[in-house]
Amino acid sequence: MRSISIFGATGSVGESTYDLICRAGGAAAFRTVALTGGRNVARLAEMARVLRADIAVCADETCLPALREALAGSGVEVAAGDAAIADAADRPADWVMSAIVGAAGLVPGLRALRHGRTLALANKESLVTAGPLLMQTARDHGARILPVDSEHSAIFQALAGEDIGAVERIILTASGGALRDWPIEALARATVKEALAHPNWSMGQRITIDSASMFNKALEVIETREFFGVTPEQVEVIIHPESIIHSLVGFQDGAIMAHLGAPDMRHPIGYALNWPDRAPLPVARLDLAQLATLSFRAPDLARYPALRLCREVMAARGLAGAVFNAAKEIALDRFLDGSIGFMDMAGVVEDTLARLLPELGLETDVMTLEDILGADHLARVRAAEAATACAARR
Ligand code: NDP
């Protein structure tokens, strides 16, 4: 029987993974090793009971008594805290879903790779923060990373049987997010509620705001470079409001392979779960005649400064990805708590990059986990200072 673990089980990607596992037979078809969550212990405990997990772990240590109580008599072990989540990644599982949000997903993912596991990677932040280390760890330990981000799953599928050397360019599609059609001068006043009204995808709160600001796409550009080993110049972004084409690969003979499907994360998750096979998945089938048209437009860099910043990050290399991601996470926290505006997020990230990049060792891809966590920490401190200064100016 195949064994699985889900890190970030209580989130949007985690729920979709759980849904697919249950539909495929649940505890009768899979042995569930570890399920982890942040604070939602009621849901975590429910999932752990249904799948008869070996262990359930919540990140927030203050939630441990509630988790223990919810799982009393179930035979499921319980634990809490970041270290316990990382330890859970040492437990043997054939297939591990990495769906914690933010840089907190990095260490458990790395630990799973060190044991040679197959890592289904939704947590793009770990590739942005530590791409070279993550990919090298996978190579050193014979582990496999399968992309779960819909764009990267699309590219992965378009590349099946192809030589990466024959690729001319990779075109990432972007919905443009909730504020896509707003006048640019109105963006500074956008509220959290408005930025959360995504037209096509149902996702966690943080990635939905990142879609509106295109920080999500900026992370994905870096993720593409790290995962597929192409140059930054080979990665393009196009706005495609319908979210039907999930990405495209252009080859040197002029052919372009596109991946189409309904916007439902259960497709890329299911593809990673069944890989290298394909199995029926409970996603809507496209009716092309009803769709009738698919539209595209070039992104405006004044509207989406994140797309400009990710190019600077890729040019700087080294620890720039860790700084970029950490500063973005802090800027997003401050937008969510109402202290800075929507367009201020990019300003905070730009300011942090400008202050930190000259200080940090750059232009090398040889980095240790300690270097990365140090850069992440420093970036959070500097970004918090930049956000506080920005809030004071408002
Ligand atoms: P959610 O916010 O919905 O869920 C995040 C999960 O991580 C929850 O289980 C949450 O626990 C847990 N969590 C939060 N903070 C911590 C922490 N500090 N330590 C450990 N666990 C924590 O996120 P999504 O599911 O939307 O996204 C997950 C990842 O997948 C992200 O990296 C995102 O970029 C990526 N992704 C998401 C897509 C989507 O459609 N949602 C699409 C493509 C990629 P709890 O809720 O219990 O507090």
Tab-separated table of C-alpha atoms and ligand atoms in Angstrom:
chain	number	residue	atom	x	y	z
A	1	MET	CA	0.000	0.000	0.000
A	2	ARG	CA	1.340	3.450	-0.892
A	3	SER	CA	2.115	5.719	2.038
A	4	ILE	CA	1.523	9.466	1.989
A	5	SER	CA	1.967	12.563	4.143
A	6	ILE	CA	0.301	15.949	3.684
A	7	PHE	CA	2.052	19.046	5.040
A	8	GLY	CA	-0.451	21.899	5.168
A	9	ALA	CA	-3.391	19.470	5.102
A	10	THR	CA	-5.887	22.033	6.442
A	11	GLY	CA	-5.248	24.600	3.682
A	12	SER	CA	-6.734	25.002	0.238
A	13	VAL	CA	-4.240	22.681	-1.528
A	14	GLY	CA	-4.266	20.337	1.467
A	15	GLU	CA	-8.078	20.034	1.319
A	16	SER	CA	-7.970	19.263	-2.409
A	17	THR	CA	-5.314	16.612	-1.770
A	18	TYR	CA	-7.411	15.111	1.027
A	19	ASP	CA	-10.444	15.087	-1.275
A	20	LEU	CA	-8.534	13.148	-3.944
A	21	ILE	CA	-7.132	10.692	-1.411
A	22	CYS	CA	-10.631	10.062	-0.006
A	23	ARG	CA	-12.108	9.594	-3.473
A	24	ALA	CA	-9.333	7.124	-4.315
A	25	GLY	CA	-10.301	4.924	-1.349
A	26	GLY	CA	-8.972	6.813	1.696
A	27	ALA	CA	-7.560	4.644	4.471
A	28	ALA	CA	-8.327	1.498	2.475
A	29	ALA	CA	-6.088	2.626	-0.397
A	30	PHE	CA	-3.353	4.697	1.268
A	31	ARG	CA	-1.442	4.491	4.509
A	32	THR	CA	-1.360	8.033	5.874
A	33	VAL	CA	1.811	8.741	7.800
A	34	ALA	CA	1.643	12.416	8.794
A	35	LEU	CA	-0.893	15.215	8.464
A	36	THR	CA	0.080	18.734	9.521
A	37	GLY	CA	-1.759	22.002	9.987
A	38	GLY	CA	-1.189	25.418	11.493
A	39	ARG	CA	-3.971	26.303	13.932
A	40	ASN	CA	-7.076	24.588	12.585
A	41	VAL	CA	-6.913	21.591	14.904
A	42	ALA	CA	-10.575	20.612	14.583
A	43	ARG	CA	-10.190	20.025	10.857
A	44	LEU	CA	-6.772	18.424	11.241
A	45	ALA	CA	-8.137	15.966	13.808
A	46	GLU	CA	-11.134	15.129	11.607
A	47	MET	CA	-8.860	14.354	8.639
A	48	ALA	CA	-6.482	12.329	10.818
A	49	ARG	CA	-9.368	10.199	12.122
A	50	VAL	CA	-10.805	9.567	8.644
A	51	LEU	CA	-7.432	8.661	7.111
A	52	ARG	CA	-6.201	6.898	10.296
A	53	ALA	CA	-2.957	8.855	10.208
A	54	ASP	CA	0.041	7.773	12.283
A	55	ILE	CA	0.582	11.340	13.521
A	56	ALA	CA	-1.106	14.759	13.371
A	57	VAL	CA	1.023	17.836	13.992
A	58	CYS	CA	-0.029	21.467	14.386
A	59	ALA	CA	2.463	24.307	14.008
A	60	ASP	CA	1.047	26.379	16.843
A	61	GLU	CA	2.188	24.858	20.142
A	62	THR	CA	-0.656	26.493	22.070
A	63	CYS	CA	-3.088	24.341	20.052
A	64	LEU	CA	-1.570	21.041	21.234
A	65	PRO	CA	-4.010	20.428	24.150
A	66	ALA	CA	-6.972	20.932	21.807
A	67	LEU	CA	-5.449	18.595	19.215
A	68	ARG	CA	-4.756	15.986	21.892
A	69	GLU	CA	-8.325	16.200	23.117
A	70	ALA	CA	-9.787	16.020	19.614
A	71	LEU	CA	-7.816	12.869	18.871
A	72	ALA	CA	-8.210	11.157	22.249
A	73	GLY	CA	-8.828	7.449	21.845
A	74	SER	CA	-8.160	7.518	18.094
A	75	GLY	CA	-4.686	5.967	18.218
A	76	VAL	CA	-3.315	8.958	16.242
A	77	GLU	CA	-0.129	10.395	17.796
A	78	VAL	CA	-0.085	14.165	18.270
A	79	ALA	CA	2.686	16.768	18.355
A	80	ALA	CA	3.110	20.518	17.884
A	81	GLY	CA	5.665	23.109	16.834
A	82	ASP	CA	7.954	23.745	13.874
A	83	ALA	CA	10.480	21.125	14.993
A	84	ALA	CA	7.742	18.488	15.279
A	85	ILE	CA	6.561	19.312	11.752
A	86	ALA	CA	10.113	18.924	10.447
A	87	ASP	CA	10.492	15.640	12.378
A	88	ALA	CA	7.276	14.359	10.804
A	89	ALA	CA	8.998	14.737	7.408
A	90	ASP	CA	11.585	12.166	8.548
A	91	ARG	CA	8.874	9.522	8.827
A	92	PRO	CA	8.859	7.180	5.842
A	93	ALA	CA	6.218	8.093	3.250
A	94	ASP	CA	6.355	7.315	-0.473
A	95	TRP	CA	4.632	10.548	-1.512
A	96	VAL	CA	4.744	13.812	0.402
A	97	MET	CA	2.571	16.834	-0.353
A	98	SER	CA	4.326	20.130	0.477
A	99	ALA	CA	1.418	22.566	0.893
A	100	ILE	CA	2.366	24.708	3.873
A	101	VAL	CA	2.114	28.384	2.920
A	102	GLY	CA	5.251	30.542	2.986
A	103	ALA	CA	8.898	29.904	3.802
A	104	ALA	CA	7.741	27.675	6.705
A	105	GLY	CA	7.379	24.939	4.065
A	106	LEU	CA	11.096	24.890	3.262
A	107	VAL	CA	12.545	22.790	6.097
A	108	PRO	CA	9.963	19.963	6.032
A	109	GLY	CA	10.342	19.741	2.244
A	110	LEU	CA	14.120	19.548	2.494
A	111	ARG	CA	13.892	16.888	5.202
A	112	ALA	CA	11.599	14.753	3.024
A	113	LEU	CA	14.003	15.104	0.076
A	114	ARG	CA	16.929	14.005	2.241
A	115	HIS	CA	15.139	10.682	2.650
A	116	GLY	CA	14.743	10.292	-1.101
A	117	ARG	CA	10.960	10.786	-1.081
A	118	THR	CA	8.769	11.974	-3.927
A	119	LEU	CA	7.831	15.538	-3.030
A	120	ALA	CA	4.710	17.012	-4.626
A	121	LEU	CA	5.633	20.676	-4.377
A	122	ALA	CA	2.903	23.287	-4.067
A	123	ASN	CA	5.036	25.426	-1.741
A	124	LYS	CA	6.667	27.605	-4.409
A	125	GLU	CA	8.236	29.749	-1.696
A	126	SER	CA	10.767	26.996	-0.974
A	127	LEU	CA	12.034	27.036	-4.582
A	128	VAL	CA	12.195	30.839	-4.605
A	129	THR	CA	13.977	30.944	-1.253
A	130	ALA	CA	16.315	28.002	-1.724
A	131	GLY	CA	15.994	26.675	-5.283
A	132	PRO	CA	19.599	25.539	-5.820
A	133	LEU	CA	19.733	23.846	-2.386
A	134	LEU	CA	16.386	22.117	-2.887
A	135	MET	CA	17.220	20.825	-6.360
A	136	GLN	CA	20.715	19.696	-5.305
A	137	THR	CA	19.302	17.896	-2.254
A	138	ALA	CA	16.861	16.046	-4.505
A	139	ARG	CA	19.708	15.024	-6.846
A	140	ASP	CA	22.001	13.963	-3.994
A	141	HIS	CA	19.386	11.706	-2.425
A	142	GLY	CA	17.670	10.310	-5.507
A	143	ALA	CA	14.466	12.131	-4.577
A	144	ARG	CA	11.938	13.452	-7.074
A	145	ILE	CA	10.145	16.786	-7.030
A	146	LEU	CA	6.835	16.916	-8.891
A	147	PRO	CA	5.426	20.397	-9.499
A	148	VAL	CA	1.922	21.092	-8.195
A	149	ASP	CA	1.565	24.754	-9.050
A	150	SER	CA	-0.873	24.603	-11.978
A	151	GLU	CA	1.495	26.511	-14.299
A	152	HIS	CA	4.468	24.300	-13.512
A	153	SER	CA	2.441	21.127	-13.745
A	154	ALA	CA	1.294	22.365	-17.168
A	155	ILE	CA	4.897	22.982	-18.263
A	156	PHE	CA	5.988	19.615	-16.850
A	157	GLN	CA	3.239	17.899	-18.841
A	158	ALA	CA	4.063	19.852	-22.018
A	159	LEU	CA	7.681	18.735	-21.636
A	160	ALA	CA	6.884	15.020	-21.315
A	161	GLY	CA	9.147	13.183	-23.777
A	162	GLU	CA	10.818	16.446	-24.873
A	163	ASP	CA	14.412	17.602	-24.561
A	164	ILE	CA	14.689	20.698	-22.364
A	165	GLY	CA	17.528	21.767	-24.708
A	166	ALA	CA	14.960	22.185	-27.484
A	167	VAL	CA	12.940	24.693	-25.455
A	168	GLU	CA	13.085	28.275	-26.664
A	169	ARG	CA	10.763	29.858	-24.123
A	170	ILE	CA	8.261	29.128	-21.406
A	171	ILE	CA	5.156	31.280	-21.246
A	172	LEU	CA	3.435	31.505	-17.876
A	173	THR	CA	-0.187	32.537	-18.000
A	174	ALA	CA	-1.643	34.819	-15.334
A	175	SER	CA	-5.281	35.592	-14.681
A	176	GLY	CA	-4.347	39.107	-13.584
A	177	GLY	CA	-6.196	38.594	-10.294
A	178	ALA	CA	-9.092	40.448	-8.753
A	179	LEU	CA	-7.994	43.980	-9.669
A	180	ARG	CA	-7.050	43.230	-13.256
A	181	ASP	CA	-9.500	45.668	-14.812
A	182	TRP	CA	-9.205	48.481	-12.271
A	183	PRO	CA	-7.772	51.817	-13.405
A	184	ILE	CA	-4.141	51.867	-12.327
A	185	GLU	CA	-4.584	55.016	-10.208
A	186	ALA	CA	-7.286	53.261	-8.121
A	187	LEU	CA	-5.030	50.349	-7.100
A	188	ALA	CA	-3.430	52.227	-4.191
A	189	ARG	CA	-6.856	52.317	-2.481
A	190	ALA	CA	-7.747	48.635	-3.010
A	191	THR	CA	-8.887	46.880	0.162
A	192	VAL	CA	-8.123	43.318	1.274
A	193	LYS	CA	-11.709	42.301	0.498
A	194	GLU	CA	-11.462	43.673	-3.038
A	195	ALA	CA	-8.089	42.003	-3.675
A	196	LEU	CA	-9.531	38.685	-2.446
A	197	ALA	CA	-12.311	38.551	-5.051
A	198	HIS	CA	-10.415	36.299	-7.496
A	199	PRO	CA	-12.352	35.835	-10.741
A	200	ASN	CA	-11.398	32.189	-11.460
A	201	TRP	CA	-9.469	30.336	-8.771
A	202	SER	CA	-10.525	29.437	-5.239
A	203	MET	CA	-7.301	29.499	-3.190
A	204	GLY	CA	-5.892	30.398	0.216
A	205	GLN	CA	-6.044	34.043	1.296
A	206	ARG	CA	-2.347	34.810	0.870
A	207	ILE	CA	-1.919	33.454	-2.657
A	208	THR	CA	-5.135	35.182	-3.730
A	209	ILE	CA	-3.758	38.605	-2.724
A	210	ASP	CA	-0.445	37.655	-4.343
A	211	SER	CA	-2.357	36.954	-7.550
A	212	ALA	CA	-3.845	40.443	-7.539
A	213	SER	CA	-0.426	42.058	-7.014
A	214	MET	CA	1.275	39.530	-9.353
A	215	PHE	CA	3.761	38.710	-6.619
A	216	ASN	CA	2.467	35.186	-7.130
A	217	LYS	CA	3.496	35.306	-10.800
A	218	ALA	CA	6.844	36.861	-9.867
A	219	LEU	CA	7.479	33.908	-7.522
A	220	GLU	CA	6.449	31.557	-10.320
A	221	VAL	CA	8.898	33.110	-12.795
A	222	ILE	CA	11.709	32.361	-10.325
A	223	GLU	CA	10.219	28.917	-9.606
A	224	THR	CA	10.313	28.173	-13.368
A	225	ARG	CA	13.964	29.157	-13.621
A	226	GLU	CA	14.883	27.019	-10.619
A	227	PHE	CA	12.793	23.961	-11.429
A	228	PHE	CA	13.325	23.672	-15.175
A	229	GLY	CA	16.852	25.140	-15.286
A	230	VAL	CA	16.082	27.670	-18.041
A	231	THR	CA	17.442	31.224	-18.186
A	232	PRO	CA	15.396	34.171	-16.890
A	233	GLU	CA	15.173	35.494	-20.474
A	234	GLN	CA	13.395	32.298	-21.524
A	235	VAL	CA	10.540	32.870	-19.070
A	236	GLU	CA	7.691	35.124	-20.226
A	237	VAL	CA	4.406	36.144	-18.625
A	238	ILE	CA	1.133	36.777	-20.427
A	239	ILE	CA	-2.224	37.781	-18.983
A	240	HIS	CA	-4.913	35.294	-19.883
A	241	PRO	CA	-8.099	36.302	-18.052
A	242	GLU	CA	-10.000	33.030	-18.628
A	243	SER	CA	-7.403	30.823	-16.800
A	244	ILE	CA	-8.000	27.974	-19.238
A	245	ILE	CA	-4.472	27.697	-20.636
A	246	HIS	CA	-2.294	27.001	-17.606
A	247	SER	CA	1.013	27.664	-19.382
A	248	LEU	CA	2.811	27.085	-22.679
A	249	VAL	CA	6.174	25.809	-23.836
A	250	GLY	CA	7.682	27.174	-27.070
A	251	PHE	CA	10.247	24.998	-28.873
A	252	GLN	CA	13.058	26.013	-31.193
A	253	ASP	CA	11.144	24.775	-34.245
A	254	GLY	CA	8.407	27.339	-33.539
A	255	ALA	CA	5.872	24.878	-32.108
A	256	ILE	CA	4.081	25.821	-28.922
A	257	MET	CA	2.571	23.206	-26.598
A	258	ALA	CA	-0.216	24.524	-24.369
A	259	HIS	CA	-1.910	22.827	-21.441
A	260	LEU	CA	-5.647	23.515	-21.122
A	261	GLY	CA	-8.106	22.597	-18.415
A	262	ALA	CA	-10.678	23.893	-15.975
A	263	PRO	CA	-9.162	25.990	-13.181
A	264	ASP	CA	-9.254	23.319	-10.458
A	265	MET	CA	-6.197	22.437	-8.364
A	266	ARG	CA	-7.323	18.840	-8.187
A	267	HIS	CA	-5.931	18.422	-11.698
A	268	PRO	CA	-2.254	19.236	-10.959
A	269	ILE	CA	-2.463	17.589	-7.527
A	270	GLY	CA	-4.035	14.472	-9.036
A	271	TYR	CA	-1.462	14.428	-11.828
A	272	ALA	CA	1.337	14.462	-9.233
A	273	LEU	CA	-0.435	11.794	-7.177
A	274	ASN	CA	-0.858	9.434	-10.123
A	275	TRP	CA	2.387	10.263	-11.963
A	276	PRO	CA	3.763	8.722	-14.139
A	277	ASP	CA	0.299	7.367	-14.928
A	278	ARG	CA	-2.885	9.274	-15.591
A	279	ALA	CA	-6.080	8.390	-13.752
A	280	PRO	CA	-9.640	9.779	-13.965
A	281	LEU	CA	-9.986	12.998	-11.947
A	282	PRO	CA	-13.140	14.753	-10.715
A	283	VAL	CA	-12.536	17.990	-12.628
A	284	ALA	CA	-14.915	19.729	-15.045
A	285	ARG	CA	-14.364	18.960	-18.729
A	286	LEU	CA	-13.934	21.911	-21.084
A	287	ASP	CA	-16.621	22.765	-23.584
A	288	LEU	CA	-14.523	24.630	-26.165
A	289	ALA	CA	-17.501	25.714	-28.263
A	290	GLN	CA	-19.079	27.296	-25.218
A	291	LEU	CA	-15.805	28.979	-24.252
A	292	ALA	CA	-15.551	30.278	-27.839
A	293	THR	CA	-12.680	32.714	-27.223
A	294	LEU	CA	-9.494	32.823	-25.232
A	295	SER	CA	-7.852	36.194	-24.782
A	296	PHE	CA	-4.351	37.399	-23.959
A	297	ARG	CA	-2.611	40.656	-23.207
A	298	ALA	CA	0.864	41.765	-22.169
A	299	PRO	CA	1.257	42.685	-18.486
A	300	ASP	CA	1.832	46.354	-17.673
A	301	LEU	CA	4.950	46.589	-15.460
A	302	ALA	CA	3.785	49.876	-13.915
A	303	ARG	CA	0.680	48.088	-12.658
A	304	TYR	CA	2.654	45.009	-11.580
A	305	PRO	CA	6.049	46.130	-10.184
A	306	ALA	CA	6.554	42.599	-8.771
A	307	LEU	CA	7.239	41.384	-12.319
A	308	ARG	CA	10.082	43.903	-12.663
A	309	LEU	CA	11.478	43.057	-9.211
A	310	CYS	CA	11.663	39.321	-9.894
A	311	ARG	CA	13.953	40.045	-12.857
A	312	GLU	CA	16.313	41.956	-10.549
A	313	VAL	CA	16.230	39.071	-8.082
A	314	MET	CA	17.126	36.537	-10.766
A	315	ALA	CA	19.980	38.739	-11.999
A	316	ALA	CA	21.359	39.026	-8.445
A	317	ARG	CA	21.030	35.256	-7.746
A	318	GLY	CA	22.458	33.937	-4.453
A	319	LEU	CA	20.318	34.826	-1.454
A	320	ALA	CA	18.226	37.382	-3.351
A	321	GLY	CA	15.341	34.904	-3.685
A	322	ALA	CA	15.228	34.383	0.091
A	323	VAL	CA	15.195	38.152	0.653
A	324	PHE	CA	12.510	38.695	-1.978
A	325	ASN	CA	10.183	36.039	-0.601
A	326	ALA	CA	10.613	37.021	3.061
A	327	ALA	CA	10.099	40.736	2.318
A	328	LYS	CA	7.010	39.863	0.294
A	329	GLU	CA	5.599	37.807	3.183
A	330	ILE	CA	6.048	40.720	5.612
A	331	ALA	CA	4.604	43.252	3.147
A	332	LEU	CA	1.591	40.975	2.671
A	333	ASP	CA	1.102	40.648	6.458
A	334	ARG	CA	1.095	44.442	6.706
A	335	PHE	CA	-1.378	44.845	3.857
A	336	LEU	CA	-3.631	42.228	5.461
A	337	ASP	CA	-3.546	44.012	8.839
A	338	GLY	CA	-4.409	47.323	7.151
A	339	SER	CA	-1.190	49.188	7.963
A	340	ILE	CA	-0.007	49.645	4.354
A	341	GLY	CA	-1.783	49.983	1.021
A	342	PHE	CA	-1.967	47.534	-1.875
A	343	MET	CA	0.710	49.257	-3.992
A	344	ASP	CA	2.910	49.820	-0.924
A	345	MET	CA	3.695	46.095	-0.837
A	346	ALA	CA	6.000	46.375	-3.838
A	347	GLY	CA	7.627	49.478	-2.330
A	348	VAL	CA	8.444	47.578	0.884
A	349	VAL	CA	9.955	44.690	-1.077
A	350	GLU	CA	11.959	46.999	-3.344
A	351	ASP	CA	13.277	48.945	-0.380
A	352	THR	CA	14.324	45.730	1.408
A	353	LEU	CA	16.094	44.407	-1.674
A	354	ALA	CA	17.923	47.713	-2.195
A	355	ARG	CA	19.113	47.760	1.423
A	356	LEU	CA	20.037	44.099	1.798
A	357	LEU	CA	21.413	42.872	-1.504
A	358	PRO	CA	24.639	44.869	-1.286
A	359	GLU	CA	25.241	43.372	2.196
A	360	LEU	CA	24.671	39.733	1.375
A	361	GLY	CA	26.936	37.333	-0.456
A	362	LEU	CA	25.496	37.106	-3.939
A	363	GLU	CA	26.231	35.694	-7.373
A	364	THR	CA	26.748	32.206	-6.040
A	365	ASP	CA	24.326	29.333	-5.938
A	366	VAL	CA	26.299	27.513	-3.250
A	367	MET	CA	24.309	28.216	-0.126
A	368	THR	CA	23.624	26.409	3.098
A	369	LEU	CA	20.322	26.219	4.903
A	370	GLU	CA	21.832	28.420	7.635
A	371	ASP	CA	22.734	31.129	5.055
A	372	ILE	CA	19.204	31.010	3.704
A	373	LEU	CA	17.474	31.127	7.070
A	374	GLY	CA	19.802	33.990	8.092
A	375	ALA	CA	18.905	35.988	4.965
A	376	ASP	CA	15.219	35.211	5.477
A	377	HIS	CA	15.388	36.486	9.062
A	378	LEU	CA	17.296	39.651	8.171
A	379	ALA	CA	14.896	40.398	5.322
A	380	ARG	CA	11.912	40.079	7.657
A	381	VAL	CA	13.473	42.556	10.091
A	382	ARG	CA	14.311	45.056	7.328
A	383	ALA	CA	10.961	44.658	5.601
A	384	ALA	CA	9.166	45.261	8.906
A	385	GLU	CA	11.158	48.494	9.309
A	386	ALA	CA	10.332	49.531	5.750
A	387	ALA	CA	6.644	48.750	6.284
A	388	THR	CA	6.545	50.715	9.531
A	389	ALA	CA	8.140	53.709	7.801
A	390	CYS	CA	5.651	53.367	4.951
A	391	ALA	CA	2.695	53.175	7.374
A	392	ALA	CA	3.919	56.321	9.130
A	393	ARG	CA	3.923	58.230	5.811
A	394	ARG	CA	0.302	57.339	4.976
B	1	NDP	P1	-3.649	28.060	2.789
B	1	NDP	O1	-3.404	29.330	3.500
B	1	NDP	O2	-5.016	27.724	2.359
B	1	NDP	O3	-3.122	26.837	3.706
B	1	NDP	C1	-1.847	26.856	4.260
B	1	NDP	C2	-1.594	25.612	5.091
B	1	NDP	O4	-0.364	25.817	5.817
B	1	NDP	C3	-2.648	25.343	6.156
B	1	NDP	O5	-2.673	23.973	6.425
B	1	NDP	C4	-2.127	26.124	7.353
B	1	NDP	O6	-2.632	25.655	8.584
B	1	NDP	C5	-0.647	25.792	7.234
B	1	NDP	N1	0.225	26.774	7.856
B	1	NDP	C6	0.084	28.119	7.880
B	1	NDP	N2	1.141	28.682	8.481
B	1	NDP	C7	1.951	27.660	8.866
B	1	NDP	C8	3.202	27.598	9.560
B	1	NDP	N3	3.852	28.702	9.967
B	1	NDP	N4	3.756	26.397	9.776
B	1	NDP	C9	3.137	25.260	9.375
B	1	NDP	N5	1.957	25.252	8.724
B	1	NDP	C10	1.385	26.441	8.469
B	1	NDP	O7	-2.628	28.020	1.572
B	1	NDP	P2	-2.827	27.379	0.120
B	1	NDP	O8	-3.299	25.980	0.252
B	1	NDP	O9	-3.539	28.336	-0.734
B	1	NDP	O10	-1.321	27.375	-0.400
B	1	NDP	C11	-0.375	26.434	0.087
B	1	NDP	C12	0.871	26.520	-0.776
B	1	NDP	O11	0.527	26.094	-2.086
B	1	NDP	C13	1.438	27.927	-0.931
B	1	NDP	O12	2.831	27.838	-1.037
B	1	NDP	C14	0.849	28.430	-2.235
B	1	NDP	O13	1.662	29.389	-2.866
B	1	NDP	C15	0.832	27.119	-3.030
B	1	NDP	N6	-0.178	27.066	-4.084
B	1	NDP	C16	-1.499	27.197	-3.767
B	1	NDP	C17	-2.470	27.133	-4.751
B	1	NDP	C18	-3.925	27.179	-4.417
B	1	NDP	O14	-4.752	26.969	-5.292
B	1	NDP	N7	-4.321	27.470	-3.206
B	1	NDP	C19	-2.086	26.980	-6.164
B	1	NDP	C20	-0.686	26.793	-6.366
B	1	NDP	C21	0.232	26.859	-5.355
B	1	NDP	P3	-4.006	26.204	9.276
B	1	NDP	O15	-4.933	26.568	8.183
B	1	NDP	O16	-4.442	25.007	10.085
B	1	NDP	O17	-3.631	27.345	10.161
